[in-house]
């Protein structure tokens, strides 16, 4: 354990931060050889900032600028600068509700990962649990994937399935998916931190690593 390098993570989120908490707990428990260098949010009052600060993790609000679904140019540069200043190696999107493209993905090429609340490529985009319920699928789940220029299209690292029950509501289904997320995201980050993830085109393999 002592010779395993600690991967420096920067976590971006807009919401309550349950994924960030699961990752922080796994880091604290020693099951993920990483350190959360900084948590950033585009929402000043987001729970994720509060949850991070409670744990002694540096957490900053950075205003997203004038657009609704992406960062404007100045904001993008501010996010890149904050992550670079914290010497972040892998950017972890945990409910960050803005699309990252161009300059950001060039600054962290192949080093941005995301969790999505469905089994991609089904139900990309917003409220994937509601899309799954409306479509009538019997199984859904969550996907951890690398971020590329598309929306929820990058190579898949880990997926975990979740049943859809007859009496599910959007809230109950999202909660069950989030329970799966709290297992899948730390597992994917642990594999990355151990150097166990190999990417060949669209396909990834999770080997033994270090
Ligand atoms: C998670 O369920 C995540 O999958 C979803 O936002 C939630 C954030 O929860 N992300 C997306 O929908 C991205 N398209 P959290 O703030 O409790 O981690």
XYZ file of C-alpha atoms and ligand atoms in Angstrom:
228
model
C 0.000 0.000 0.000
C 2.743 2.474 0.940
C 4.363 2.385 -2.511
C 1.096 3.163 -4.319
C 1.103 6.755 -5.553
C -1.935 8.799 -4.559
C -3.850 10.074 -7.567
C -4.807 13.734 -7.182
C -8.516 14.220 -7.898
C -10.469 17.394 -8.612
C -14.209 16.866 -8.163
C -16.782 19.072 -9.931
C -20.441 18.995 -8.890
C -23.604 21.103 -8.917
C -25.791 19.157 -6.476
C -25.972 17.550 -3.087
C -22.661 15.704 -3.357
C -23.527 12.086 -2.482
C -20.998 10.799 -5.011
C -18.297 13.098 -3.662
C -19.067 11.833 -0.128
C -18.806 8.194 -1.258
C -15.456 8.912 -2.931
C -14.174 10.829 0.125
C -15.250 7.962 2.421
C -13.490 5.407 0.193
C -10.339 7.571 0.153
C -10.481 7.887 3.962
C -10.984 4.124 4.304
C -7.912 3.496 2.154
C -9.792 1.587 -0.567
C -9.099 4.272 -3.205
C -5.418 5.320 -3.394
C -6.178 8.963 -4.123
C -6.494 12.367 -2.529
C -9.270 14.874 -3.230
C -7.201 17.981 -3.944
C -10.138 20.311 -4.538
C -13.931 20.372 -5.024
C -15.398 22.981 -7.382
C -19.017 23.943 -8.009
C -20.896 26.253 -10.356
C -23.651 26.617 -7.699
C -22.672 28.755 -4.694
C -25.069 27.037 -2.278
C -24.578 23.469 -3.563
C -24.509 20.780 -0.900
C -21.338 19.334 -2.406
C -19.330 22.379 -1.218
C -20.707 22.092 2.311
C -20.099 18.323 2.461
C -16.502 18.831 1.256
C -15.741 21.594 3.768
C -17.139 19.445 6.608
C -14.483 16.914 5.655
C -11.674 19.475 5.530
C -11.493 19.354 1.727
C -10.837 22.623 -0.105
C -14.050 23.660 -1.850
C -14.680 26.647 -4.091
C -17.585 28.137 -5.980
C -16.528 29.405 -9.404
C -19.199 31.361 -11.280
C -20.080 29.678 -14.579
C -20.603 32.869 -16.581
C -23.351 33.843 -18.944
C -24.496 30.504 -20.402
C -27.030 28.045 -18.956
C -25.609 24.692 -20.050
C -21.868 25.319 -20.376
C -19.084 27.466 -18.937
C -18.235 30.694 -20.702
C -14.643 31.233 -21.832
C -13.498 33.127 -18.728
C -15.132 30.585 -16.404
C -13.575 27.696 -18.291
C -10.130 29.270 -17.827
C -10.862 29.821 -14.113
C -11.823 26.148 -13.639
C -8.709 24.982 -15.499
C -6.503 27.321 -13.428
C -7.995 26.170 -10.103
C -7.547 22.502 -11.016
C -3.993 23.037 -12.257
C -3.099 25.061 -9.131
C -4.268 22.090 -7.046
C -2.110 19.799 -9.251
C -5.129 17.729 -10.190
C -4.373 14.659 -12.318
C -7.911 13.369 -12.904
C -11.081 15.481 -13.045
C -14.104 13.677 -11.569
C -17.522 14.975 -12.629
C -20.017 14.139 -9.892
C -23.331 15.657 -10.885
C -21.733 18.646 -12.655
C -24.617 19.883 -14.787
C -22.636 21.737 -17.448
C -21.098 20.417 -20.630
C -17.300 20.586 -20.764
C -15.718 20.825 -24.172
C -12.807 22.288 -26.172
C -10.224 24.002 -24.037
C -11.130 22.135 -20.843
C -10.854 18.694 -22.427
C -7.579 19.691 -24.113
C -6.156 20.789 -20.729
C -7.084 17.408 -19.170
C -6.959 15.161 -22.230
C -8.287 11.664 -21.418
C -8.264 12.617 -17.735
C -11.901 13.636 -17.209
C -14.431 11.046 -16.019
C -18.167 11.270 -15.406
C -20.925 9.258 -13.745
C -24.232 9.036 -15.558
C -27.451 7.640 -14.023
C -28.297 5.106 -16.760
C -26.747 2.242 -18.691
C -25.260 4.221 -21.569
C -25.780 4.486 -24.488
C -29.399 4.374 -23.293
C -30.812 7.616 -21.952
C -28.022 10.202 -22.273
C -28.729 13.764 -21.152
C -30.899 15.034 -18.333
C -32.945 13.058 -15.768
C -31.920 9.682 -17.151
C -33.849 7.862 -14.407
C -37.068 9.554 -15.566
C -36.288 8.694 -19.191
C -35.827 5.025 -18.160
C -39.122 4.992 -16.258
C -41.016 6.685 -19.104
C -39.557 4.251 -21.645
C -40.585 1.268 -19.517
C -37.260 -0.569 -19.251
C -37.018 -3.274 -16.584
C -33.319 -2.723 -15.876
C -31.301 0.476 -15.728
C -28.235 1.481 -13.750
C -25.238 3.777 -13.810
C -22.184 4.249 -15.997
C -18.740 5.654 -15.237
C -17.072 6.805 -18.456
C -14.310 8.985 -19.851
C -15.556 12.332 -21.118
C -15.061 13.113 -24.793
C -16.467 15.870 -27.022
C -19.927 14.251 -27.186
C -22.662 14.146 -24.573
C -22.275 11.018 -22.413
C -20.444 9.242 -25.259
C -16.886 8.511 -24.023
C -15.379 5.031 -23.411
C -17.084 3.160 -20.557
C -15.041 2.192 -17.475
C -17.655 0.594 -15.168
C -21.399 -0.088 -15.340
C -23.700 -1.346 -12.619
C -27.271 -2.532 -13.149
C -30.323 -1.638 -11.075
C -33.825 -3.183 -11.407
C -36.824 -0.996 -12.189
C -39.682 -1.993 -9.867
C -43.400 -1.877 -10.739
C -44.151 0.781 -8.134
C -41.089 2.956 -8.803
C -41.430 6.721 -8.963
C -38.714 8.959 -10.422
C -37.547 9.625 -6.853
C -37.371 5.968 -5.749
C -35.632 4.881 -8.956
C -33.091 7.706 -8.777
C -32.348 6.795 -5.146
C -31.714 3.130 -6.105
C -29.448 4.249 -8.965
C -27.573 6.561 -6.598
C -26.925 3.627 -4.238
C -25.266 1.866 -7.174
C -23.334 5.032 -8.047
C -21.841 5.123 -4.551
C -20.279 1.708 -5.254
C -19.419 2.087 -8.942
C -17.655 5.476 -8.811
C -15.160 4.627 -6.036
C -14.475 1.276 -7.763
C -13.735 2.976 -11.095
C -11.509 5.607 -9.463
C -9.628 2.927 -7.510
C -8.924 1.089 -10.773
C -7.697 4.311 -12.412
C -5.548 5.203 -9.406
C -3.932 1.767 -9.519
C -3.136 2.212 -13.199
C -5.408 -0.735 -13.978
C -7.511 0.879 -16.720
C -6.399 0.339 -20.321
C -8.232 2.089 -23.151
C -8.206 0.720 -26.710
C -10.515 2.765 -28.883
C -13.956 2.523 -27.308
C -13.099 -0.499 -25.175
C -11.521 -0.369 -21.751
C -10.172 -3.231 -19.661
C -9.682 -3.266 -15.906
C -6.583 -5.308 -15.101
C -4.637 -5.797 -11.883
C -2.701 -2.500 -11.959
C -0.033 -1.705 -9.390
C -26.040 11.710 -9.812
O -27.123 10.837 -9.787
C -25.378 11.702 -11.178
O -25.444 10.476 -11.818
C -26.179 12.733 -11.903
O -26.382 13.753 -10.947
C -26.493 13.170 -9.668
C -25.630 13.944 -8.689
O -25.860 13.524 -7.382
N -25.480 13.217 -13.053
C -26.064 13.488 -14.210
O -27.259 13.386 -14.404
C -25.114 13.965 -15.297
N -25.775 13.987 -16.571
P -24.887 13.907 -6.194
O -24.720 15.423 -6.210
O -25.621 13.451 -4.964
O -23.580 13.185 -6.397
